[in-house]
Each structure stands twice: as C-alpha cells, then as structure tokens.
Amino acid sequence: MSECECLAVCPFFNDKMPLLGGGLVEIYKENYCKKDKDSCARYMVRKALGKEKVPPDLYPNMRDKANQVIAASQQPA
Ligand code: SF4
C-alpha cells in the first residue's frame, strides 16, 4: 500500500470535483489516496484505460462503476 502518484494532478485530490458531504472527501483521501490507491475507482480506470477515460464524476469509492467502464471499453466494437 502506498501513496498515489497522481496526487498532484488528480481532480478529486485537488478538490476539483463537487464536494461530498459528511467529511467523506477527507476520509477518502486518507483511505485511498494516501494508503490504498489500488482500491480507488479512479485509479482502477486510469490504470486500465488511461487518464483520459476516467469519468469526471467518478469518486474513489465507485468501484462498481469503474468495473463497468472498464468492461464496456473491452467489448468488441
Ligand atoms: S487514489 Fe484515486 S482519487 Fe486519490 S489521487 Fe489517486 S487516482 Fe486520485
């Protein structure tokens, strides 16, 4: 487990996405960005498909959506 190498450029980490309530942003930064990037939905898509394929509204906890995005891109055309 390690800090994510995308901290400097990630819209989520830099508060460029609509803020989540209840202090979730700080919790996610702590749990995903600083500890467990491999569990982050944004990181999963970035790693599988490239950063331009990461949906702008994908939050770190949305692993199901990340898997859908990755699966959809792997369908034969
Ligand atoms: S762990 Fe996810 S949300 Fe955090 S900086 Fe990396 S890609 Fe962005």
GROMACS .gro file of N, CA and C and ligand atoms in nm:
model
  239
    1MET      N    1   0.086  -0.119   0.000
    1MET     CA    2   0.000   0.000   0.000
    1MET      C    3   0.089   0.124   0.000
    2SER      N    4   0.052   0.216  -0.085
    2SER     CA    5   0.137   0.335  -0.094
    2SER      C    6   0.056   0.454  -0.141
    3GLU      N    7   0.116   0.570  -0.122
    3GLU     CA    8   0.052   0.694  -0.166
    3GLU      C    9   0.040   0.694  -0.318
    4CYS      N   10  -0.070   0.750  -0.366
    4CYS     CA   11  -0.094   0.751  -0.510
    4CYS      C   12  -0.001   0.850  -0.580
    5GLU      N   13   0.051   0.812  -0.694
    5GLU     CA   14   0.142   0.901  -0.767
    5GLU      C   15   0.066   1.012  -0.841
    6CYS      N   16  -0.068   1.005  -0.837
    6CYS     CA   17  -0.150   1.104  -0.908
    6CYS      C   18  -0.191   1.223  -0.821
    7LEU      N   19  -0.144   1.228  -0.698
    7LEU     CA   20  -0.191   1.332  -0.606
    7LEU      C   21  -0.186   1.471  -0.667
    8ALA      N   22  -0.079   1.502  -0.737
    8ALA     CA   23  -0.060   1.638  -0.787
    8ALA      C   24  -0.157   1.674  -0.898
    9VAL      N   25  -0.205   1.575  -0.970
    9VAL     CA   26  -0.288   1.605  -1.089
    9VAL      C   27  -0.432   1.557  -1.076
   10CYS      N   28  -0.465   1.482  -0.975
   10CYS     CA   29  -0.598   1.423  -0.967
   10CYS      C   30  -0.704   1.527  -0.927
   11PRO      N   31  -0.811   1.539  -1.007
   11PRO     CA   32  -0.917   1.636  -0.973
   11PRO      C   33  -0.981   1.607  -0.837
   12PHE      N   34  -0.994   1.481  -0.803
   12PHE     CA   35  -1.054   1.451  -0.672
   12PHE      C   36  -0.963   1.502  -0.560
   13PHE      N   37  -0.838   1.467  -0.567
   13PHE     CA   38  -0.748   1.504  -0.457
   13PHE      C   39  -0.732   1.655  -0.446
   14ASN      N   40  -0.748   1.724  -0.558
   14ASN     CA   41  -0.730   1.870  -0.559
   14ASN      C   42  -0.862   1.945  -0.550
   15ASP      N   43  -0.964   1.877  -0.504
   15ASP     CA   44  -1.094   1.941  -0.476
   15ASP      C   45  -1.155   2.008  -0.599
   16LYS      N   46  -1.137   1.944  -0.715
   16LYS     CA   47  -1.195   1.999  -0.838
   16LYS      C   48  -1.327   1.929  -0.873
   17MET      N   49  -1.369   1.836  -0.790
   17MET     CA   50  -1.497   1.770  -0.811
   17MET      C   51  -1.597   1.823  -0.708
   18PRO      N   52  -1.728   1.817  -0.739
   18PRO     CA   53  -1.825   1.861  -0.639
   18PRO      C   54  -1.800   1.790  -0.507
   19LEU      N   55  -1.802   1.865  -0.400
   19LEU     CA   56  -1.765   1.807  -0.271
   19LEU      C   57  -1.873   1.714  -0.219
   20LEU      N   58  -1.831   1.609  -0.157
   20LEU     CA   59  -1.922   1.516  -0.093
   20LEU      C   60  -1.946   1.564   0.049
   21GLY      N   61  -2.063   1.535   0.101
   21GLY     CA   62  -2.094   1.579   0.237
   21GLY      C   63  -2.035   1.489   0.344
   22GLY      N   64  -2.050   1.531   0.465
   22GLY     CA   65  -2.015   1.446   0.578
   22GLY      C   66  -1.868   1.416   0.596
   23GLY      N   67  -1.781   1.503   0.542
   23GLY     CA   68  -1.638   1.480   0.561
   23GLY      C   69  -1.584   1.363   0.481
   24LEU      N   70  -1.663   1.317   0.384
   24LEU     CA   71  -1.619   1.199   0.308
   24LEU      C   72  -1.494   1.225   0.227
   25VAL      N   73  -1.479   1.349   0.179
   25VAL     CA   74  -1.363   1.378   0.095
   25VAL      C   75  -1.234   1.349   0.171
   26GLU      N   76  -1.227   1.399   0.294
   26GLU     CA   77  -1.105   1.378   0.371
   26GLU      C   78  -1.084   1.231   0.406
   27ILE      N   79  -1.196   1.163   0.432
   27ILE     CA   80  -1.185   1.020   0.462
   27ILE      C   81  -1.133   0.943   0.340
   28TYR      N   82  -1.187   0.976   0.224
   28TYR     CA   83  -1.142   0.906   0.102
   28TYR      C   84  -0.996   0.939   0.071
   29LYS      N   85  -0.959   1.064   0.089
   29LYS     CA   86  -0.819   1.100   0.065
   29LYS      C   87  -0.728   1.018   0.155
   30GLU      N   88  -0.769   1.004   0.278
   30GLU     CA   89  -0.687   0.929   0.374
   30GLU      C   90  -0.684   0.781   0.337
   31ASN      N   91  -0.802   0.725   0.307
   31ASN     CA   92  -0.811   0.580   0.287
   31ASN      C   93  -0.765   0.533   0.150
   32TYR      N   94  -0.788   0.615   0.049
   32TYR     CA   95  -0.748   0.574  -0.087
   32TYR      C   96  -0.618   0.643  -0.127
   33CYS      N   97  -0.621   0.774  -0.136
   33CYS     CA   98  -0.508   0.848  -0.195
   33CYS      C   99  -0.378   0.828  -0.118
   34LYS      N  100  -0.388   0.823   0.012
   34LYS     CA  101  -0.265   0.817   0.092
   34LYS      C  102  -0.231   0.677   0.137
   35LYS      N  103  -0.324   0.583   0.117
   35LYS     CA  104  -0.297   0.448   0.169
   35LYS      C  105  -0.316   0.337   0.067
   36ASP      N  106  -0.424   0.345  -0.011
   36ASP     CA  107  -0.462   0.227  -0.089
   36ASP      C  108  -0.515   0.266  -0.227
   37LYS      N  109  -0.427   0.318  -0.308
   37LYS     CA  110  -0.469   0.366  -0.442
   37LYS      C  111  -0.528   0.251  -0.525
   38ASP      N  112  -0.482   0.131  -0.504
   38ASP     CA  113  -0.530   0.019  -0.587
   38ASP      C  114  -0.678  -0.011  -0.565
   39SER      N  115  -0.734   0.039  -0.455
   39SER     CA  116  -0.877   0.022  -0.432
   39SER      C  117  -0.958   0.140  -0.483
   40CYS      N  118  -0.894   0.241  -0.536
   40CYS     CA  119  -0.963   0.361  -0.583
   40CYS      C  120  -1.021   0.341  -0.723
   41ALA      N  121  -1.150   0.375  -0.738
   41ALA     CA  122  -1.216   0.357  -0.867
   41ALA      C  123  -1.147   0.439  -0.976
   42ARG      N  124  -1.110   0.561  -0.943
   42ARG     CA  125  -1.044   0.647  -1.042
   42ARG      C  126  -0.910   0.586  -1.084
   43TYR      N  127  -0.837   0.535  -0.988
   43TYR     CA  128  -0.707   0.476  -1.018
   43TYR      C  129  -0.723   0.349  -1.102
   44MET      N  130  -0.827   0.272  -1.072
   44MET     CA  131  -0.852   0.148  -1.149
   44MET      C  132  -0.871   0.179  -1.297
   45VAL      N  133  -0.956   0.280  -1.325
   45VAL     CA  134  -0.983   0.313  -1.466
   45VAL      C  135  -0.858   0.372  -1.531
   46ARG      N  136  -0.791   0.458  -1.458
   46ARG     CA  137  -0.670   0.521  -1.511
   46ARG      C  138  -0.566   0.415  -1.549
   47LYS      N  139  -0.550   0.318  -1.460
   47LYS     CA  140  -0.450   0.214  -1.484
   47LYS      C  141  -0.491   0.126  -1.602
   48ALA      N  142  -0.621   0.096  -1.612
   48ALA     CA  143  -0.667   0.003  -1.717
   48ALA      C  144  -0.677   0.071  -1.853
   49LEU      N  145  -0.724   0.197  -1.855
   49LEU     CA  146  -0.761   0.259  -1.984
   49LEU      C  147  -0.687   0.389  -2.015
   50GLY      N  148  -0.624   0.447  -1.915
   50GLY     CA  149  -0.559   0.577  -1.936
   50GLY      C  150  -0.638   0.689  -1.871
   51LYS      N  151  -0.570   0.795  -1.838
   51LYS     CA  152  -0.634   0.901  -1.756
   51LYS      C  153  -0.748   0.970  -1.829
   52GLU      N  154  -0.742   0.976  -1.962
   52GLU     CA  155  -0.850   1.047  -2.034
   52GLU      C  156  -0.982   0.970  -2.031
   53LYS      N  157  -0.978   0.845  -1.990
   53LYS     CA  158  -1.101   0.764  -1.982
   53LYS      C  159  -1.166   0.767  -1.844
   54VAL      N  160  -1.105   0.835  -1.749
   54VAL     CA  161  -1.164   0.839  -1.615
   54VAL      C  162  -1.283   0.935  -1.617
   55PRO      N  163  -1.405   0.888  -1.590
   55PRO     CA  164  -1.521   0.977  -1.590
   55PRO      C  165  -1.502   1.091  -1.490
   56PRO      N  166  -1.544   1.212  -1.528
   56PRO     CA  167  -1.522   1.327  -1.440
   56PRO      C  168  -1.598   1.318  -1.309
   57ASP      N  169  -1.704   1.237  -1.307
   57ASP     CA  170  -1.784   1.227  -1.184
   57ASP      C  171  -1.761   1.096  -1.110
   58LEU      N  172  -1.648   1.034  -1.134
   58LEU     CA  173  -1.619   0.906  -1.067
   58LEU      C  174  -1.544   0.933  -0.937
   59TYR      N  175  -1.603   0.889  -0.828
   59TYR     CA  176  -1.540   0.907  -0.697
   59TYR      C  177  -1.465   0.779  -0.659
   60PRO      N  178  -1.368   0.790  -0.569
   60PRO     CA  179  -1.284   0.675  -0.536
   60PRO      C  180  -1.358   0.551  -0.490
   61ASN      N  181  -1.475   0.569  -0.429
   61ASN     CA  182  -1.547   0.453  -0.374
   61ASN      C  183  -1.633   0.382  -0.479
   62MET      N  184  -1.638   0.433  -0.601
   62MET     CA  185  -1.731   0.379  -0.703
   62MET      C  186  -1.666   0.267  -0.785
   63ARG      N  187  -1.629   0.163  -0.715
   63ARG     CA  188  -1.559   0.053  -0.784
   63ARG      C  189  -1.649  -0.018  -0.883
   64ASP      N  190  -1.778  -0.032  -0.850
   64ASP     CA  191  -1.869  -0.099  -0.944
   64ASP      C  192  -1.875  -0.023  -1.076
   65LYS      N  193  -1.887   0.109  -1.065
   65LYS     CA  194  -1.892   0.189  -1.188
   65LYS      C  195  -1.759   0.179  -1.264
   66ALA      N  196  -1.650   0.178  -1.191
   66ALA     CA  197  -1.520   0.165  -1.256
   66ALA      C  198  -1.512   0.033  -1.334
   67ASN      N  199  -1.559  -0.073  -1.272
   67ASN     CA  200  -1.557  -0.203  -1.341
   67ASN      C  201  -1.645  -0.200  -1.465
   68GLN      N  202  -1.759  -0.129  -1.457
   68GLN     CA  203  -1.847  -0.118  -1.575
   68GLN      C  204  -1.778  -0.042  -1.687
   69VAL      N  205  -1.712   0.068  -1.652
   69VAL     CA  206  -1.643   0.148  -1.754
   69VAL      C  207  -1.534   0.065  -1.821
   70ILE      N  208  -1.462  -0.010  -1.740
   70ILE     CA  209  -1.352  -0.091  -1.794
   70ILE      C  210  -1.410  -0.204  -1.882
   71ALA      N  211  -1.517  -0.269  -1.833
   71ALA     CA  212  -1.577  -0.379  -1.910
   71ALA      C  213  -1.635  -0.328  -2.042
   72ALA      N  214  -1.701  -0.212  -2.038
   72ALA     CA  215  -1.762  -0.157  -2.159
   72ALA      C  216  -1.656  -0.126  -2.264
   73SER      N  217  -1.541  -0.082  -2.220
   73SER     CA  218  -1.437  -0.046  -2.317
   73SER      C  219  -1.372  -0.170  -2.377
   74GLN      N  220  -1.396  -0.284  -2.314
   74GLN     CA  221  -1.334  -0.406  -2.364
   74GLN      C  222  -1.428  -0.489  -2.450
   75GLN      N  223  -1.552  -0.439  -2.468
   75GLN     CA  224  -1.647  -0.508  -2.558
   75GLN      C  225  -1.595  -0.494  -2.701
   76PRO      N  226  -1.612  -0.598  -2.781
   76PRO     CA  227  -1.576  -0.583  -2.922
   76PRO      C  228  -1.669  -0.480  -2.988
   77ALA      N  229  -1.614  -0.403  -3.078
   77ALA     CA  230  -1.693  -0.297  -3.142
   77ALA      C  231  -1.797  -0.356  -3.234
   78SF4     S1  232  -0.610   0.739  -0.519
   78SF4    FE1  233  -0.764   0.787  -0.674
   78SF4     S2  234  -0.862   0.977  -0.611
   78SF4    FE2  235  -0.670   0.958  -0.496
   78SF4     S3  236  -0.517   1.071  -0.613
   78SF4    FE3  237  -0.510   0.858  -0.681
   78SF4     S4  238  -0.646   0.844  -0.858
   78SF4    FE4  239  -0.694   1.035  -0.746
   0.00000   0.00000   0.00000
